[in-house]
Coordinates of N, CA and C and ligand atoms in Angstrom, one line a residue:
X343 N -13.4 -44.7 -6.1 CA -14.2 -43.6 -5.6 C -13.3 -42.3 -5.6
X344 N -13.9 -41.3 -6.1 CA -13.1 -40.0 -6.2 C -13.3 -39.2 -4.9
X345 N -12.2 -38.6 -4.4 CA -12.4 -37.7 -3.2 C -12.7 -36.3 -3.7
X346 N -13.7 -35.7 -3.1 CA -14.0 -34.3 -3.5 C -12.9 -33.4 -3.2
X347 N -12.5 -32.5 -4.1 CA -11.5 -31.5 -3.8 C -12.2 -30.3 -3.1
X348 N -11.5 -29.9 -2.0 CA -12.2 -28.9 -1.2 C -11.6 -27.5 -1.5
X349 N -12.5 -26.6 -1.8 CA -12.0 -25.2 -2.0 C -11.7 -24.6 -0.7
X350 N -10.7 -23.7 -0.6 CA -10.5 -23.0 0.8 C -11.7 -22.2 1.1
X351 N -12.0 -22.1 2.4 CA -13.1 -21.3 2.9 C -12.6 -19.9 3.0
X352 N -13.2 -19.0 2.1 CA -12.7 -17.6 2.1 C -13.7 -16.7 2.8
X353 N -14.6 -17.3 3.6 CA -15.6 -16.5 4.3 C -16.4 -15.6 3.4
X354 N -16.3 -14.3 3.6 CA -17.1 -13.4 2.7 C -16.5 -13.4 1.3
X355 N -17.4 -13.1 0.3 CA -16.9 -13.0 -1.1 C -16.2 -11.7 -1.4
X356 N -15.3 -11.7 -2.4 CA -14.7 -10.4 -2.8 C -15.7 -9.4 -3.2
X357 N -16.8 -9.9 -3.8 CA -17.9 -8.9 -4.3 C -18.5 -8.2 -3.1
X358 N -18.7 -8.9 -2.0 CA -19.3 -8.3 -0.8 C -18.4 -7.2 -0.3
X359 N -17.1 -7.5 -0.3 CA -16.1 -6.4 0.2 C -16.2 -5.2 -0.8
X360 N -16.3 -5.4 -2.1 CA -16.3 -4.3 -3.0 C -17.6 -3.5 -2.8
X361 N -18.7 -4.2 -2.5 CA -20.0 -3.5 -2.2 C -19.8 -2.6 -1.0
X362 N -19.2 -3.1 0.0 CA -19.0 -2.4 1.2 C -18.1 -1.1 1.0
X363 N -17.1 -1.3 0.2 CA -16.2 -0.2 -0.1 C -16.9 0.9 -0.9
X364 N -17.8 0.5 -1.8 CA -18.6 1.5 -2.5 C -19.5 2.2 -1.6
X365 N -20.1 1.5 -0.6 CA -21.0 2.1 0.3 C -20.2 3.1 1.2
X366 N -19.0 2.8 1.5 CA -18.1 3.7 2.3 C -17.6 4.9 1.6
X367 N -17.9 5.0 0.2 CA -17.5 6.2 -0.5 C -16.4 6.0 -1.5
X368 N -16.0 4.8 -1.8 CA -14.9 4.6 -2.8 C -15.7 4.5 -4.2
X369 N -15.4 5.5 -5.0 CA -16.2 5.5 -6.3 C -15.3 5.4 -7.6
X370 N -14.0 5.6 -7.4 CA -13.1 5.6 -8.6 C -13.1 4.2 -9.3
X371 N -13.6 4.2 -10.5 CA -13.9 2.9 -11.2 C -12.6 2.1 -11.4
X372 N -11.5 2.9 -11.7 CA -10.2 2.2 -12.0 C -9.7 1.5 -10.7
X373 N -9.9 2.2 -9.6 CA -9.4 1.7 -8.3 C -10.3 0.4 -7.9
X374 N -11.6 0.5 -8.1 CA -12.4 -0.6 -7.8 C -12.1 -1.8 -8.7
X375 N -11.8 -1.5 -9.9 CA -11.5 -2.6 -10.9 C -10.2 -3.3 -10.4
X376 N -9.2 -2.5 -10.0 CA -7.9 -3.0 -9.5 C -8.1 -3.9 -8.3
X377 N -9.0 -3.4 -7.4 CA -9.3 -4.2 -6.2 C -10.0 -5.5 -6.6
X378 N -10.8 -5.5 -7.6 CA -11.5 -6.7 -8.0 C -10.5 -7.7 -8.6
X379 N -9.4 -7.2 -9.3 CA -8.5 -8.1 -10.0 C -7.5 -8.7 -9.0
X380 N -7.1 -8.0 -7.9 CA -6.1 -8.6 -7.1 C -6.7 -9.5 -6.0
X381 N -6.3 -10.7 -5.9 CA -6.9 -11.7 -5.0 C -6.3 -11.5 -3.6
X382 N -7.0 -10.8 -2.7 CA -6.4 -10.5 -1.4 C -6.1 -11.8 -0.6
X383 N -6.8 -12.9 -0.9 CA -6.6 -14.2 -0.2 C -5.2 -14.7 -0.5
X384 N -4.6 -14.3 -1.6 CA -3.2 -14.8 -1.9 C -2.1 -14.1 -1.1
X385 N -2.6 -13.1 -0.3 CA -1.6 -12.3 0.5 C -1.7 -12.5 2.0
X386 N -2.7 -13.3 2.4 CA -2.9 -13.5 3.9 C -2.4 -14.9 4.3
X387 N -1.9 -15.1 5.5 CA -1.5 -16.4 6.0 C -2.7 -17.4 5.9
X388 N -2.4 -18.7 5.6 CA -3.4 -19.7 5.4 C -4.5 -19.7 6.5
X389 N -4.1 -19.6 7.7 CA -5.1 -19.7 8.8 C -6.1 -18.5 8.8
X390 N -5.8 -17.5 8.1 CA -6.6 -16.3 8.1 C -7.5 -16.2 6.8
X391 N -7.4 -17.2 5.9 CA -8.2 -17.2 4.7 C -9.6 -16.8 4.9
X392 N -10.3 -17.4 5.9 CA -11.7 -17.0 6.1 C -12.0 -15.5 6.3
X393 N -10.9 -14.8 6.6 CA -11.1 -13.3 6.9 C -10.5 -12.5 5.8
X394 N -10.1 -13.1 4.6 CA -9.4 -12.3 3.6 C -10.2 -11.2 3.0
X395 N -11.5 -11.3 3.0 CA -12.4 -10.3 2.3 C -13.2 -9.5 3.4
X396 N -12.7 -9.5 4.6 CA -13.3 -8.6 5.6 C -12.5 -7.3 5.5
X397 N -13.2 -6.2 5.8 CA -12.6 -4.9 5.7 C -11.8 -4.5 7.0
X398 N -10.7 -5.3 7.2 CA -9.8 -5.0 8.3 C -8.4 -5.5 8.0
X399 N -7.4 -4.9 8.8 CA -6.0 -5.3 8.6 C -5.9 -6.7 9.2
X400 N -4.9 -7.5 8.8 CA -4.7 -8.8 9.3 C -3.2 -9.0 9.6
X401 N -2.8 -9.8 10.6 CA -1.4 -10.0 10.8 C -0.7 -10.8 9.7
X402 N 0.5 -10.5 9.4 CA 1.2 -11.2 8.3 C 2.6 -11.7 8.9
X403 N 2.8 -11.7 10.2 CA 4.0 -12.1 10.8 C 5.0 -10.9 11.0
X404 N 6.1 -11.2 11.8 CA 7.1 -10.1 12.0 C 6.5 -8.9 12.7
X405 N 5.3 -9.1 13.3 CA 4.6 -7.9 14.0 C 4.0 -6.9 13.0
X406 N 3.8 -7.3 11.8 CA 3.3 -6.4 10.7 C 1.9 -6.9 10.3
X407 N 1.3 -6.0 9.4 CA -0.1 -6.3 9.0 C -0.2 -6.0 7.5
X408 N -1.2 -6.7 6.9 CA -1.7 -6.4 5.6 C -2.7 -5.3 5.9
X409 N -2.7 -4.2 5.1 CA -3.5 -3.0 5.4 C -5.0 -3.3 5.2
X410 N -5.9 -2.5 5.8 CA -7.3 -2.6 5.7 C -7.7 -2.2 4.3
X411 N -8.5 -3.0 3.6 CA -8.9 -2.7 2.2 C -9.4 -1.2 2.0
X412 N -10.2 -0.7 3.0 CA -10.8 0.6 2.8 C -9.6 1.6 2.7
X413 N -8.6 1.5 3.6 CA -7.5 2.4 3.6 C -6.6 2.2 2.3
X414 N -6.5 1.0 1.8 CA -5.8 0.8 0.5 C -6.5 1.5 -0.6
X415 N -7.9 1.3 -0.6 CA -8.7 1.9 -1.7 C -8.6 3.5 -1.6
X416 N -8.8 4.0 -0.4 CA -8.8 5.5 -0.2 C -7.4 6.1 -0.6
X417 N -6.4 5.4 -0.1 CA -5.0 5.9 -0.4 C -4.8 5.9 -1.9
X418 N -5.2 4.8 -2.6 CA -4.9 4.7 -4.0 C -5.7 5.7 -4.8
X419 N -7.0 5.9 -4.4 CA -7.8 6.9 -5.0 C -7.2 8.3 -4.9
X420 N -6.7 8.6 -3.7 CA -6.1 9.9 -3.5 C -4.8 10.1 -4.4
X421 N -4.1 9.1 -4.7 CA -2.9 9.2 -5.5 C -3.2 9.5 -7.0
X422 N -4.4 9.3 -7.4 CA -4.8 9.6 -8.8 C -3.8 9.1 -9.8
X423 N -3.5 7.8 -9.8 CA -2.5 7.3 -10.6 C -2.8 7.3 -12.1
X424 N -1.8 7.6 -13.0 CA -2.0 7.5 -14.4 C -1.2 6.4 -14.9
X425 N -1.5 5.8 -16.1 CA -0.9 4.6 -16.6 C 0.7 4.7 -16.7
X426 N 1.2 5.9 -17.0 CA 2.7 6.0 -17.1 C 3.4 6.4 -15.9
X427 N 2.6 6.6 -14.8 CA 3.2 7.1 -13.6 C 4.3 6.2 -13.0
X428 N 5.3 6.8 -12.3 CA 6.3 6.0 -11.6 C 5.9 6.2 -10.1
X429 N 5.7 5.1 -9.4 CA 5.2 5.2 -8.0 C 6.2 4.5 -7.1
X430 N 6.4 5.1 -5.9 CA 7.3 4.6 -4.9 C 6.4 4.2 -3.7
X431 N 6.6 3.0 -3.2 CA 5.9 2.6 -2.0 C 6.9 2.3 -0.9
X432 N 6.6 2.8 0.3 CA 7.4 2.5 1.5 C 6.7 1.6 2.4
X433 N 7.2 0.4 2.6 CA 6.5 -0.6 3.4 C 5.8 -1.7 2.5
X434 N 6.5 -2.6 1.9 CA 5.9 -3.6 1.0 C 5.0 -4.5 1.8
X435 N 5.3 -4.9 3.0 CA 4.5 -5.8 3.7 C 4.2 -7.1 3.0
X436 N 3.0 -7.4 2.8 CA 2.6 -8.7 2.1 C 2.7 -8.5 0.6
X437 N 2.7 -7.2 0.1 CA 2.7 -6.9 -1.3 C 1.4 -6.7 -1.9
X438 N 0.3 -6.7 -1.0 CA -1.0 -6.5 -1.5 C -1.2 -5.1 -2.1
X439 N -0.8 -4.0 -1.3 CA -1.0 -2.7 -1.9 C 0.0 -2.5 -3.1
X440 N 1.1 -3.1 -3.1 CA 2.0 -3.0 -4.2 C 1.3 -3.5 -5.5
X441 N 0.6 -4.6 -5.4 CA -0.1 -5.2 -6.5 C -1.1 -4.2 -7.0
X442 N -1.9 -3.5 -6.1 CA -2.9 -2.6 -6.5 C -2.2 -1.4 -7.3
X443 N -1.0 -0.9 -6.8 CA -0.3 0.1 -7.4 C 0.2 -0.3 -8.8
X444 N 0.6 -1.6 -8.9 CA 1.2 -2.1 -10.2 C 0.1 -2.3 -11.2
X445 N -1.2 -2.4 -10.8 CA -2.3 -2.5 -11.7 C -2.6 -1.1 -12.4
X446 N -2.2 0.0 -11.6 CA -2.6 1.3 -12.1 C -1.5 2.2 -12.6
X447 N -0.3 1.9 -12.1 CA 0.8 2.8 -12.5 C 1.7 2.1 -13.5
X448 N 2.7 2.8 -14.1 CA 3.6 2.2 -15.1 C 4.6 1.4 -14.5
X449 N 5.3 2.0 -13.4 CA 6.4 1.3 -12.7 C 6.2 1.5 -11.2
X450 N 6.5 0.5 -10.5 CA 6.3 0.6 -9.0 C 7.7 0.2 -8.4
X451 N 8.2 1.0 -7.5 CA 9.4 0.8 -6.7 C 8.9 0.6 -5.3
X452 N 9.3 -0.5 -4.6 CA 8.8 -0.7 -3.3 C 9.9 -1.1 -2.3
X453 N 9.9 -0.5 -1.1 CA 11.0 -0.7 -0.2 C 10.4 -1.3 1.1
X454 N 11.1 -2.3 1.6 CA 10.6 -2.9 2.9 C 11.9 -3.2 3.8
X455 N 11.7 -2.9 5.1 CA 12.9 -3.1 6.0 C 13.1 -4.5 6.5
X456 N 12.0 -5.3 6.4 CA 12.1 -6.7 6.9 C 12.4 -7.6 5.7
X457 N 13.6 -8.2 5.7 CA 14.0 -8.9 4.4 C 13.1 -10.1 4.1
X458 N 12.6 -10.8 5.2 CA 11.7 -12.0 4.9 C 10.4 -11.6 4.3
X459 N 9.9 -10.4 4.7 CA 8.6 -10.0 4.1 C 8.8 -9.5 2.7
X460 N 9.9 -8.8 2.4 CA 10.3 -8.4 1.1 C 10.4 -9.6 0.1
X461 N 11.1 -10.7 0.6 CA 11.3 -11.9 -0.2 C 10.0 -12.6 -0.5
X462 N 9.1 -12.7 0.5 CA 7.9 -13.4 0.2 C 6.9 -12.6 -0.7
X463 N 7.0 -11.3 -0.5 CA 6.1 -10.4 -1.3 C 6.6 -10.5 -2.8
X464 N 7.9 -10.5 -3.0 CA 8.5 -10.5 -4.3 C 8.1 -11.8 -5.0
X465 N 8.2 -12.9 -4.3 CA 7.8 -14.2 -4.9 C 6.3 -14.3 -5.2
X466 N 5.5 -13.7 -4.3 CA 4.0 -13.7 -4.5 C 3.7 -12.9 -5.8
X467 N 4.3 -11.7 -5.9 CA 4.0 -10.9 -7.1 C 4.5 -11.4 -8.4
X468 N 5.6 -12.1 -8.3 CA 6.1 -12.7 -9.6 C 5.2 -13.9 -10.0
X469 N 4.7 -14.7 -9.0 CA 3.8 -15.8 -9.3 C 2.5 -15.2 -9.9
X470 N 2.1 -14.1 -9.4 CA 0.8 -13.5 -9.9 C 1.0 -12.8 -11.3
X471 N 2.3 -12.7 -11.7 CA 2.6 -12.2 -13.1 C 2.9 -10.7 -13.2
X472 N 3.2 -10.0 -12.0 CA 3.5 -8.6 -12.1 C 5.0 -8.5 -12.6
X473 N 5.2 -7.7 -13.6 CA 6.6 -7.5 -14.1 C 7.0 -6.1 -14.0
X474 N 6.2 -5.2 -13.5 CA 6.5 -3.8 -13.4 C 6.8 -3.3 -12.0
X475 N 7.3 -4.2 -11.1 CA 7.6 -3.9 -9.8 C 9.1 -4.2 -9.5
X476 N 9.8 -3.2 -8.8 CA 11.2 -3.4 -8.4 C 11.2 -3.4 -6.8
X477 N 11.9 -4.3 -6.2 CA 11.9 -4.5 -4.8 C 13.3 -4.0 -4.2
X478 N 13.2 -3.5 -3.0 CA 14.5 -3.2 -2.3 C 14.3 -3.4 -0.8
X479 N 15.3 -3.9 -0.2 CA 15.3 -4.1 1.3 C 16.1 -2.9 1.9
X480 N 15.5 -2.2 2.8 CA 16.2 -1.1 3.4 C 15.3 -0.1 4.1
X481 N 15.9 1.0 4.5 CA 15.2 2.1 5.2 C 14.5 3.0 4.2
X482 N 13.2 2.8 4.1 CA 12.4 3.6 3.1 C 12.2 5.0 3.5
X483 N 12.5 5.4 4.7 CA 12.3 6.8 5.1 C 13.3 7.7 4.3
X484 N 14.3 7.0 3.7 CA 15.3 7.8 2.8 C 14.9 7.7 1.4
X485 N 13.8 7.0 1.1 CA 13.3 6.9 -0.3 C 14.1 6.0 -1.2
X486 N 14.1 6.3 -2.5 CA 14.9 5.5 -3.4 C 15.6 6.6 -4.4
X487 N 16.6 7.3 -3.9 CA 17.1 8.5 -4.6 C 17.5 8.2 -6.0
X488 N 18.1 7.1 -6.2 CA 18.6 6.8 -7.6 C 17.5 6.7 -8.6
X489 N 16.3 6.5 -8.2 CA 15.1 6.4 -9.2 C 14.2 7.6 -9.1
X490 N 14.5 8.5 -8.2 CA 13.6 9.7 -8.1 C 13.8 10.6 -9.4
X491 N 12.8 11.4 -9.7 CA 11.6 11.7 -8.9 C 10.4 10.8 -9.2
X492 N 9.5 10.7 -8.3 CA 8.3 9.9 -8.5 C 7.0 10.7 -8.6
X493 N 6.1 10.2 -9.4 CA 4.8 10.9 -9.6 C 3.9 10.7 -8.4
X494 N 4.1 9.5 -7.7 CA 3.3 9.2 -6.6 C 4.2 8.5 -5.5
X495 N 3.9 8.8 -4.3 CA 4.6 8.1 -3.2 C 3.6 7.7 -2.2
X496 N 3.6 6.4 -1.8 CA 2.7 5.9 -0.8 C 3.5 5.3 0.4
X497 N 3.2 5.8 1.6 CA 3.9 5.3 2.8 C 2.9 4.5 3.5
X498 N 3.2 3.2 3.8 CA 2.1 2.4 4.5 C 2.5 2.0 5.9
X499 N 3.3 2.9 6.5 CA 3.6 2.8 8.0 C 3.6 4.2 8.5
X500 N 3.3 4.3 9.9 CA 3.0 5.6 10.5 C 4.3 6.4 10.8
X501 N 4.4 7.6 10.3 CA 5.5 8.5 10.5 C 5.2 9.6 11.5
X502 N 6.3 10.0 12.3 CA 6.1 11.1 13.2 C 5.9 12.4 12.5
X503 N 6.5 12.5 11.3 CA 6.4 13.7 10.4 C 6.7 13.2 9.0
X504 N 6.4 14.0 8.0 CA 6.6 13.6 6.6 C 8.2 13.7 6.4
X505 N 8.8 12.5 6.0 CA 10.3 12.6 5.9 C 10.7 13.5 4.7
X506 N 11.7 14.4 5.0 CA 12.2 15.3 4.0 C 12.7 14.7 2.8
X507 N 13.4 13.5 2.8 CA 13.9 12.9 1.6 C 12.7 12.5 0.7
X508 N 11.6 12.1 1.3 CA 10.4 11.8 0.4 C 9.8 13.0 -0.2
X509 N 9.8 14.1 0.5 CA 9.3 15.4 -0.1 C 10.1 15.8 -1.3
X510 N 11.5 15.6 -1.1 CA 12.4 16.0 -2.2 C 12.3 15.1 -3.4
X511 N 11.8 13.8 -3.2 CA 11.8 12.9 -4.3 C 10.4 12.9 -5.0
X512 N 9.5 13.8 -4.6 CA 8.2 13.9 -5.3 C 8.4 14.8 -6.5
X513 N 7.9 14.4 -7.6 CA 8.0 15.2 -8.9 C 7.1 16.4 -8.7
X514 N 7.4 17.5 -9.5 CA 6.4 18.6 -9.5 C 5.0 18.0 -10.0
X515 N 4.0 18.4 -9.3 CA 2.6 17.8 -9.6 C 2.4 16.5 -8.9
X516 N 3.4 16.0 -8.2 CA 3.3 14.6 -7.6 C 2.5 14.6 -6.4
X517 N 2.0 13.4 -6.1 CA 1.1 13.2 -4.9 C 1.8 12.2 -3.9
X518 N 1.7 12.5 -2.6 CA 2.1 11.5 -1.6 C 1.0 11.3 -0.6
X519 N 0.8 10.0 -0.2 CA -0.1 9.7 0.8 C 0.7 9.0 2.0
X520 N 0.5 9.5 3.2 CA 1.3 9.1 4.3 C 0.5 9.2 5.6
X521 N 0.5 8.2 6.5 CA -0.1 8.4 7.8 C 0.9 9.1 8.7
X522 N 0.5 10.2 9.3 CA 1.3 11.0 10.2 C 0.7 11.2 11.5
X523 N 1.5 11.1 12.6 CA 1.0 11.3 13.9 C 1.8 10.6 15.0
X524 N 1.0 10.1 16.0 CA 1.7 9.4 17.1 C 1.9 7.9 16.8
X525 N 2.4 7.2 17.7 CA 2.7 5.7 17.5 C 1.4 4.9 17.5
X526 N 0.4 5.4 18.1 CA -0.9 4.7 18.3 C -1.9 5.1 17.2
X527 N -2.1 6.4 17.0 CA -3.1 6.8 16.0 C -2.6 7.9 15.2
X528 N -3.1 8.0 14.0 CA -2.5 9.0 13.0 C -3.6 9.6 12.1
X529 N -3.3 10.6 11.3 CA -4.1 11.1 10.2 C -3.5 10.6 8.9
X530 N -4.3 10.2 8.0 CA -3.8 9.9 6.7 C -3.8 11.2 5.9
X531 N -2.6 11.6 5.4 CA -2.4 12.9 4.8 C -2.1 12.8 3.3
X532 N -2.7 13.6 2.5 CA -2.3 13.7 1.1 C -1.4 15.0 0.9
X533 N -0.2 14.8 0.4 CA 0.7 15.9 0.1 C 0.8 16.1 -1.4
X534 N 0.6 17.3 -1.9 CA 0.7 17.5 -3.3 C 1.8 18.5 -3.6
X535 N 2.8 18.2 -4.5 CA 3.8 19.1 -4.7 C 3.4 20.1 -5.9
X536 N 3.4 21.4 -5.6 CA 3.0 22.4 -6.5 C 4.3 23.3 -6.7
X537 N 5.1 23.0 -7.7 CA 6.4 23.7 -7.8 C 7.3 23.5 -6.6
X538 N 7.6 24.5 -5.9 CA 8.4 24.3 -4.7 C 7.5 24.5 -3.4
X539 N 6.2 24.3 -3.6 CA 5.3 24.2 -2.4 C 4.8 22.8 -2.3
X540 N 4.6 22.4 -1.0 CA 4.0 21.1 -0.7 C 2.7 21.4 0.1
X541 N 1.6 21.1 -0.5 CA 0.3 21.4 0.1 C -0.3 20.1 0.7
X542 N -0.7 20.2 2.0 CA -1.2 19.0 2.7 C -2.7 19.1 2.9
X543 N -3.4 17.9 2.8 CA -4.8 17.8 3.1 C -5.0 16.5 3.9
X544 N -5.8 16.6 5.0 CA -6.1 15.4 5.8 C -7.2 14.6 5.1
X545 N -7.0 13.3 5.1 CA -8.0 12.4 4.4 C -8.9 11.7 5.5
X546 N -8.3 11.1 6.5 CA -9.1 10.5 7.6 C -8.2 10.0 8.7
X547 N -8.8 9.8 9.9 CA -8.0 9.2 11.0 C -7.6 7.7 10.6
X548 N -6.5 7.2 11.2 CA -6.1 5.9 10.8 C -5.2 5.3 11.9
X549 N -4.9 4.0 11.8 CA -3.9 3.4 12.7 C -3.0 2.5 11.9
X550 N -1.8 2.8 11.9 CA -0.8 2.0 11.2 C 0.3 1.5 12.1
X551 N 1.1 0.5 11.7 CA 2.3 0.1 12.5 C 3.3 1.2 12.2
X552 N 4.3 1.4 13.1 CA 5.3 2.5 13.0 C 6.3 2.3 11.8
X553 N 6.6 3.5 11.2 CA 7.6 3.6 10.2 C 8.9 3.7 11.0
X554 N 9.8 2.7 10.9 CA 11.0 2.7 11.7 C 12.2 3.0 10.8
X555 N 13.0 4.1 11.2 CA 14.1 4.4 10.3 C 14.7 5.8 10.7
X556 N 15.7 6.2 9.9 CA 16.4 7.4 10.1 C 15.5 8.6 10.2
X557 N 14.5 8.7 9.3 CA 13.6 9.8 9.3 C 12.2 9.4 9.8
X558 N 12.2 8.3 10.6 CA 10.9 7.8 11.2 C 11.1 7.7 12.7
X559 N 10.4 6.6 13.2 CA 10.6 6.3 14.7 C 11.9 5.5 14.8
X560 N 12.5 5.6 16.1 CA 13.7 4.8 16.3 C 13.3 3.4 16.8
Ligands
SAM1719 N1 0.8 -2.2 2.4 C1 1.2 -3.5 3.1 C2 0.3 -4.6 2.7 O1 -0.7 -4.3 2.0 O2 0.6 -5.7 3.0 C3 1.2 -3.3 4.6 C4 2.3 -2.7 5.1 S1 2.5 -2.8 6.8 C5 1.1 -1.9 7.4 C6 3.8 -1.6 7.0 C7 5.2 -2.1 6.5 O3 6.1 -1.1 6.6 C8 5.7 -3.3 7.4 O4 6.0 -4.4 6.5 C9 7.0 -2.7 7.9 O5 8.0 -3.7 8.1 C10 7.4 -1.7 6.9 N2 8.3 -0.6 7.4 C11 8.3 0.0 8.6 N3 9.3 0.9 8.5 C12 9.9 0.9 7.3 C13 11.0 1.6 6.7 N4 11.7 2.5 7.3 N5 11.3 1.2 5.4 C14 10.6 0.3 4.8 N6 9.6 -0.4 5.3 C15 9.2 -0.1 6.6

């Protein structure tokens, strides 16, 4: 007698999540296609699989979270990535947002301060076949000066202010998305470098875990 193989219960379908994101105003076809290609359930702890395709952040251990899909989609849309862009991400976490960036940019550099999260994200992304991502463990508030400048910078933890090293590492015409504000709630901000001017635009209110480091929270 053969035993039936059981598929993991993923709760809602990926398609239902994508429909919800479209209804919430995400329209960029390349971003939606990237979200459709990256399996969010590969980035969440096993006991949270039934929640993988809900539009909310989920715990990933070490007091950190995988970001809410809507915020991932909105941030990625605002970065307006082109296929040859070099992108810097601060806060690798589970690696989910990293994978979305790797789908749309030429090269992705990602920095995480918790070594265990960086190691598991790196293994996960290698298993999924991403070859255009470089990982570093350290304080991302200082950026990755050896590889600067970057066409796009995405900070996935909340900063008290935009770190100066990140402003300096943005290429002319470059875009940065970063949550800025208090420890509990923030505004997601888009910064565009126009020559030697940095122009800011607010995208939406948000809640992220704190960015801890020399140019962040202590
Ligand atoms: N985008 C990630 C994902 O999809 O899984 C979620 C990132 S989580 C909201 C924020 C991450 O930023 C955490 O993993 C945290 O350890 C990291 N972090 C906080 N301060 C940092 C810093 N100074 N440098 C690098 N990473 C930092």
